[in-house]
JSON list of C-alpha atoms in Angstrom, two decimals:
[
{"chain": "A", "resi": 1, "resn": "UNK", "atom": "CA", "xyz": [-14.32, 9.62, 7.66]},
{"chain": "A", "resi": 2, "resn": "UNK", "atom": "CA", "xyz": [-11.90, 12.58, 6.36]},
{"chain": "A", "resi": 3, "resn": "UNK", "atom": "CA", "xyz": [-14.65, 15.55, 8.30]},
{"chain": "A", "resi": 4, "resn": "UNK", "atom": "CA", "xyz": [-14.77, 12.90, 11.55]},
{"chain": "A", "resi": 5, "resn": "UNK", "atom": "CA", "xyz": [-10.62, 13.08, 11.51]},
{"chain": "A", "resi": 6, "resn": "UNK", "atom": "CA", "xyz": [-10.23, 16.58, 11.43]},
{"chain": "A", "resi": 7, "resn": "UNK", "atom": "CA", "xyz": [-12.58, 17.30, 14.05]},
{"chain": "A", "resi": 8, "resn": "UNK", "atom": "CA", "xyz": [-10.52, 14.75, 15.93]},
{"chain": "A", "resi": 9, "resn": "UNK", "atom": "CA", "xyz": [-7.49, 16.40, 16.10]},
{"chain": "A", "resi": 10, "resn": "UNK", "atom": "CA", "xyz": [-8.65, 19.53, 17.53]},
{"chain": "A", "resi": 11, "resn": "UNK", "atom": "CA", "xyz": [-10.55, 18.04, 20.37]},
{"chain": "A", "resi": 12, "resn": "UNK", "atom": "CA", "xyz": [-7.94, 17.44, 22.75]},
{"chain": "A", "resi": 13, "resn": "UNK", "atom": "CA", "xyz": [-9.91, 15.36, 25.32]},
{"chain": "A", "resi": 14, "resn": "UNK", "atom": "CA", "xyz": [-10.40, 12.72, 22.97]},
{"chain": "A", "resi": 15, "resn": "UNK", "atom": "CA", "xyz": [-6.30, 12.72, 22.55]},
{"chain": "A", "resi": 16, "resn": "UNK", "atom": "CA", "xyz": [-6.14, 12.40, 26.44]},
{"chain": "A", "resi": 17, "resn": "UNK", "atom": "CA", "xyz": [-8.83, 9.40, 26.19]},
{"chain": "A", "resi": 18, "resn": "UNK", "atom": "CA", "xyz": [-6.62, 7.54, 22.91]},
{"chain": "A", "resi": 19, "resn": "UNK", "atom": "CA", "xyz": [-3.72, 7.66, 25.07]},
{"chain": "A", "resi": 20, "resn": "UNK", "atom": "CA", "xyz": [-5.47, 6.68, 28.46]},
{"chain": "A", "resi": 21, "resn": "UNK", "atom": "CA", "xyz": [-6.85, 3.71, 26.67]},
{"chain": "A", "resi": 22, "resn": "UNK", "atom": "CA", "xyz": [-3.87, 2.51, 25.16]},
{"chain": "A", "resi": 23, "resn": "UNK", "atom": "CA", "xyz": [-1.99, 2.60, 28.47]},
{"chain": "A", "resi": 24, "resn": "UNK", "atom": "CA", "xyz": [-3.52, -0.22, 29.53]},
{"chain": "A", "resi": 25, "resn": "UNK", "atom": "CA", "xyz": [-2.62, -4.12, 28.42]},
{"chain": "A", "resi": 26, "resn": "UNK", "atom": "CA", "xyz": [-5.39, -5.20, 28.46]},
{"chain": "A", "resi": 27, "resn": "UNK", "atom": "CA", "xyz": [-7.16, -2.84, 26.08]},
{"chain": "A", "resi": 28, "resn": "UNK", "atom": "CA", "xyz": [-4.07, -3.44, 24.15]},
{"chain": "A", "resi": 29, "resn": "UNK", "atom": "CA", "xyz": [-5.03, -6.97, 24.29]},
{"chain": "A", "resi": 30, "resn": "UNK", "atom": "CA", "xyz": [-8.49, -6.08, 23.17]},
{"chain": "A", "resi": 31, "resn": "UNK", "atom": "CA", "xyz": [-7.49, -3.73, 20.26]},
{"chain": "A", "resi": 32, "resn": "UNK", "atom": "CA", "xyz": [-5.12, -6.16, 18.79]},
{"chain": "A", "resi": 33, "resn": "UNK", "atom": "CA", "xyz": [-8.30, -8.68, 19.19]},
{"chain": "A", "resi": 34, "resn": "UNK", "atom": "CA", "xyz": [-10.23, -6.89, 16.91]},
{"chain": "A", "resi": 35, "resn": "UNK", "atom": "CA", "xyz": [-7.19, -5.69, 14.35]},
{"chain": "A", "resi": 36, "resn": "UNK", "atom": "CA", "xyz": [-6.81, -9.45, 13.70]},
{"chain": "A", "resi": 37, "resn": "UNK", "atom": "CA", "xyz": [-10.87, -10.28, 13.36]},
{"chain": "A", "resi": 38, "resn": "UNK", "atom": "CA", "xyz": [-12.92, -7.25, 13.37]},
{"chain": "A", "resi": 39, "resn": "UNK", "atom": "CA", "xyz": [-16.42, -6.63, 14.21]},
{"chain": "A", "resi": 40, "resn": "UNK", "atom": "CA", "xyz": [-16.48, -9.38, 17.37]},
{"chain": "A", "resi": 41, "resn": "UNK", "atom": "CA", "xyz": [-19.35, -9.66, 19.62]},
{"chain": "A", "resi": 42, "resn": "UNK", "atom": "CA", "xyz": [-18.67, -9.66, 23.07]},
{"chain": "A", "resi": 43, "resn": "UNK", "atom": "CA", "xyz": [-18.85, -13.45, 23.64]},
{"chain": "A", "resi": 44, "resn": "UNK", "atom": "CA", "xyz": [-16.77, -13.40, 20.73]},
{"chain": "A", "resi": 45, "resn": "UNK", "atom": "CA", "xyz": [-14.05, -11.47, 22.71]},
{"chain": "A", "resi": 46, "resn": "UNK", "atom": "CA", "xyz": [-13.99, -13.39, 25.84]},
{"chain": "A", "resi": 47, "resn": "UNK", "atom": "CA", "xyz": [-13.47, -16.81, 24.20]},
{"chain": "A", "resi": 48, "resn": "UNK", "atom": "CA", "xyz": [-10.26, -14.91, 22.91]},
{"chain": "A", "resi": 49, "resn": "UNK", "atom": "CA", "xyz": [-8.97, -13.10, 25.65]},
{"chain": "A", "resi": 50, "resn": "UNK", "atom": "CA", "xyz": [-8.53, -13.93, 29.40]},
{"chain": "A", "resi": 51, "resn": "UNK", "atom": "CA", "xyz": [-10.16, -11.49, 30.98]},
{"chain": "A", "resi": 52, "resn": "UNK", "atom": "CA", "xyz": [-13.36, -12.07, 32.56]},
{"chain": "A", "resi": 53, "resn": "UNK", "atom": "CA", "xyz": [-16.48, -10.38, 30.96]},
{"chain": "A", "resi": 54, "resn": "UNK", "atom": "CA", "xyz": [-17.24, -7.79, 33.32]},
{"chain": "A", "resi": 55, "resn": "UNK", "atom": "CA", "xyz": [-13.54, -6.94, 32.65]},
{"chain": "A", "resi": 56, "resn": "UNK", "atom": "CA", "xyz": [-13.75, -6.88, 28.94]},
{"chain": "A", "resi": 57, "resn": "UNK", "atom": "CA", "xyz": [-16.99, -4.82, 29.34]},
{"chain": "A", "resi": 58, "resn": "UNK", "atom": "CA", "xyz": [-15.16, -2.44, 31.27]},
{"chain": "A", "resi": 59, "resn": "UNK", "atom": "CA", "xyz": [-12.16, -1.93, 28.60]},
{"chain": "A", "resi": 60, "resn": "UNK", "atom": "CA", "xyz": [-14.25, -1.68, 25.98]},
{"chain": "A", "resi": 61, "resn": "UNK", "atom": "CA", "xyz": [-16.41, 1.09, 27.54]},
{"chain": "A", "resi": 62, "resn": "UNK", "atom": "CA", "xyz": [-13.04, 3.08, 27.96]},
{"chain": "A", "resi": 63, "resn": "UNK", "atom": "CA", "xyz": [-12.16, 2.27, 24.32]},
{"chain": "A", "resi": 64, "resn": "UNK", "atom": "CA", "xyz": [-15.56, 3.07, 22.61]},
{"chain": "A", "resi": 65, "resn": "UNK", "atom": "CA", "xyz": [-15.09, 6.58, 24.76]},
{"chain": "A", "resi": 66, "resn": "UNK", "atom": "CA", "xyz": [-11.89, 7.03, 23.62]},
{"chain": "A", "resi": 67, "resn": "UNK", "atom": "CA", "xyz": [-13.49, 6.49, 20.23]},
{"chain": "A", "resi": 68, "resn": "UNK", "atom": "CA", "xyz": [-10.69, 3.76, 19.35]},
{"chain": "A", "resi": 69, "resn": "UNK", "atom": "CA", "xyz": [-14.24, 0.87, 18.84]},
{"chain": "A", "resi": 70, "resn": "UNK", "atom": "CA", "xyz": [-17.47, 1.58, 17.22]},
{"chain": "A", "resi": 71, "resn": "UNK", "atom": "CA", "xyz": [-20.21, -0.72, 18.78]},
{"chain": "A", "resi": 72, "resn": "UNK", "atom": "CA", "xyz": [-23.07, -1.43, 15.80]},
{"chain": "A", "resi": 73, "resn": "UNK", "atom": "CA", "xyz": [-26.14, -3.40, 16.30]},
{"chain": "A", "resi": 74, "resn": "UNK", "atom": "CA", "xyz": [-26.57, -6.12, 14.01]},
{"chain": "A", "resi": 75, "resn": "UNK", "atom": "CA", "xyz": [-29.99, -7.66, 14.71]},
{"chain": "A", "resi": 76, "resn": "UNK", "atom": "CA", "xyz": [-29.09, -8.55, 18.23]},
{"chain": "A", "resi": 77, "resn": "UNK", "atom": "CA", "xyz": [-25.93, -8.58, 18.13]},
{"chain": "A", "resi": 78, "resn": "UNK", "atom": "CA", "xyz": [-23.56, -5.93, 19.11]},
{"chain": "A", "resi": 79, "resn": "UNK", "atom": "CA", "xyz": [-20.43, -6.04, 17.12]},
{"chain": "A", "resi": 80, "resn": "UNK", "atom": "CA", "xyz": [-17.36, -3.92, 17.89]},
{"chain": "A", "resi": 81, "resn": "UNK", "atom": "CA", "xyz": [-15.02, -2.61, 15.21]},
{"chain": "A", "resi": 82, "resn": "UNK", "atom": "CA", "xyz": [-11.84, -1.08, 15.82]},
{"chain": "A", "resi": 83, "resn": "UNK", "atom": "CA", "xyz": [-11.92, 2.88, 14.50]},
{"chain": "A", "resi": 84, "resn": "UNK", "atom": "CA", "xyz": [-7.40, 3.50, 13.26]},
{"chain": "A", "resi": 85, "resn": "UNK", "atom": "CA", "xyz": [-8.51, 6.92, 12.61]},
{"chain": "A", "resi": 86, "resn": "UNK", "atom": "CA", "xyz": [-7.84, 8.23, 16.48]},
{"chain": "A", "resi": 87, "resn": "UNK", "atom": "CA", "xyz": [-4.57, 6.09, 16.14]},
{"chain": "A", "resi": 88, "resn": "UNK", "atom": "CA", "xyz": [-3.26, 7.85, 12.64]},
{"chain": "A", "resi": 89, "resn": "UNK", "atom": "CA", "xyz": [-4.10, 10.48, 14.45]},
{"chain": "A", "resi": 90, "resn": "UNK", "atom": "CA", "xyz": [-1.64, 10.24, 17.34]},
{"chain": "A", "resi": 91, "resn": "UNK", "atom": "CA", "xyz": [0.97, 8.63, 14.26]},
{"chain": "A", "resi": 92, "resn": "UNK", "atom": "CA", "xyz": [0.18, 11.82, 12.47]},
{"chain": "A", "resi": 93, "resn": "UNK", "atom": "CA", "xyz": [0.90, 14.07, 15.01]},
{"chain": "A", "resi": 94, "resn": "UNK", "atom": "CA", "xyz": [3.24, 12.67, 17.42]},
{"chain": "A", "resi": 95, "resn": "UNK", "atom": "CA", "xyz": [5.33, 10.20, 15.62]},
{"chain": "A", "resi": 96, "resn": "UNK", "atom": "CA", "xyz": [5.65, 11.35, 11.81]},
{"chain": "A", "resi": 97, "resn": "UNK", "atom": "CA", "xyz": [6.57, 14.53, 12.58]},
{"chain": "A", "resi": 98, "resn": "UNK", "atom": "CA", "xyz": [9.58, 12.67, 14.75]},
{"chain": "A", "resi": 99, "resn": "UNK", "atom": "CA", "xyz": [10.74, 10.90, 12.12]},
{"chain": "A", "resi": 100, "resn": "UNK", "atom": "CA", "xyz": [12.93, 12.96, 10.00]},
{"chain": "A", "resi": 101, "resn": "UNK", "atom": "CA", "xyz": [14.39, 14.38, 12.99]},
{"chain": "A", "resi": 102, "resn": "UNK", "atom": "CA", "xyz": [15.03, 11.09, 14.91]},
{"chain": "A", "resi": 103, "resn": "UNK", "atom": "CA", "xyz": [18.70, 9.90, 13.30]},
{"chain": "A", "resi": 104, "resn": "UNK", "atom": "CA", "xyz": [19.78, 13.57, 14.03]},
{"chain": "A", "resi": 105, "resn": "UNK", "atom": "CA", "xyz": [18.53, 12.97, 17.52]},
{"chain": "A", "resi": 106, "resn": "UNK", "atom": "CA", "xyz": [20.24, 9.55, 17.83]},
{"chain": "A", "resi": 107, "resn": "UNK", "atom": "CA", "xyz": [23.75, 11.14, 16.46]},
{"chain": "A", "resi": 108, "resn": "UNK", "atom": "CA", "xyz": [23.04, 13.75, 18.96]},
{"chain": "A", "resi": 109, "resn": "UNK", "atom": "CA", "xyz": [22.93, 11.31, 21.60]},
{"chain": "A", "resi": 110, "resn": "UNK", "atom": "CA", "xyz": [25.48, 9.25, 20.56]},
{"chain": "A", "resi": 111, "resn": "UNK", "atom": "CA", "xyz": [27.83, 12.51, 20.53]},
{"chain": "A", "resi": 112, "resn": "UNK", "atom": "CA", "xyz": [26.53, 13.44, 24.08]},
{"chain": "A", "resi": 113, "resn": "UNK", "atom": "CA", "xyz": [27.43, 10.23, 25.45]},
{"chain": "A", "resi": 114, "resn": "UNK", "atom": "CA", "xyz": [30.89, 10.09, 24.05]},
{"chain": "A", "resi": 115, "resn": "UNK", "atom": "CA", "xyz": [31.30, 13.65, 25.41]},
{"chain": "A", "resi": 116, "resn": "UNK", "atom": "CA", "xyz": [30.62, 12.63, 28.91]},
{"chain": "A", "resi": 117, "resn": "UNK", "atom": "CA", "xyz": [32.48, 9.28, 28.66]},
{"chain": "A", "resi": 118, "resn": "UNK", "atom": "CA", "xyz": [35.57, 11.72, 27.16]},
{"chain": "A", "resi": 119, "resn": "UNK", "atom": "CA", "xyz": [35.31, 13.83, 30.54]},
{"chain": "A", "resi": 120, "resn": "UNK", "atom": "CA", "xyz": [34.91, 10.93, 32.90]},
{"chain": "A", "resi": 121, "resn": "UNK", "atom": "CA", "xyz": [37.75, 9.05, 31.64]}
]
């Protein structure tokens, strides 16, 4: 899994597909699906989720592109686990980095918006 995640974060279409994915509620709504019971068939998925199986289908096309779900046969079954490494990924990369700097942001802010309500007084 560590080779797969490194190759990850260089290919930046796959980053455009994570964050296309996740855009959308409903694949939200099918991501959180799986978090809570993982490796769900797709019957399994619409008797959880109101979205109509063509629709589910659809999302789950986007996600396995996106390479957020991993579709394995089992017998005849089709199972679909939910891959976190694209989303440490994006945590890795986007929001960790953020996260020392973020309460100097927020004091930045603050001090910016006392400035301006100082001059408009």
């Amino acid at each position: 899994m560590r080779i797969y995640a490194t190759i990850w974060l260089h290919d930046y279409r796959v980053m455009d597909a994570v964050f296309k994915a996740l855009a959308d509620p409903g694949r939200r709504a099918l991501l959180d699906q799986l978090h809570q019971h993982n490796g769900q068939t797709l019957n399994e998925l619409c008797r959880h989720l109101d979205m109509t199986r063509q629709g589910i289908s659809k999302h789950l096309g986007l996600l396995i592109k996106a390479e957020l779900v991993v579709p394995l046969w089992s017998g005849r079954e089709k199972l679909h686990y939910l891959n976190p490494a694209p989303l440490k990924q994006i945590s890795e990369r986007w929001m960790d980095k953020h996260k020392a700097a973020c309460l100097r942001a927020f004091n930045d802010l603050s001090q910016g918006l006392e400035a301006v309500g100082a001059r408009q007084s």
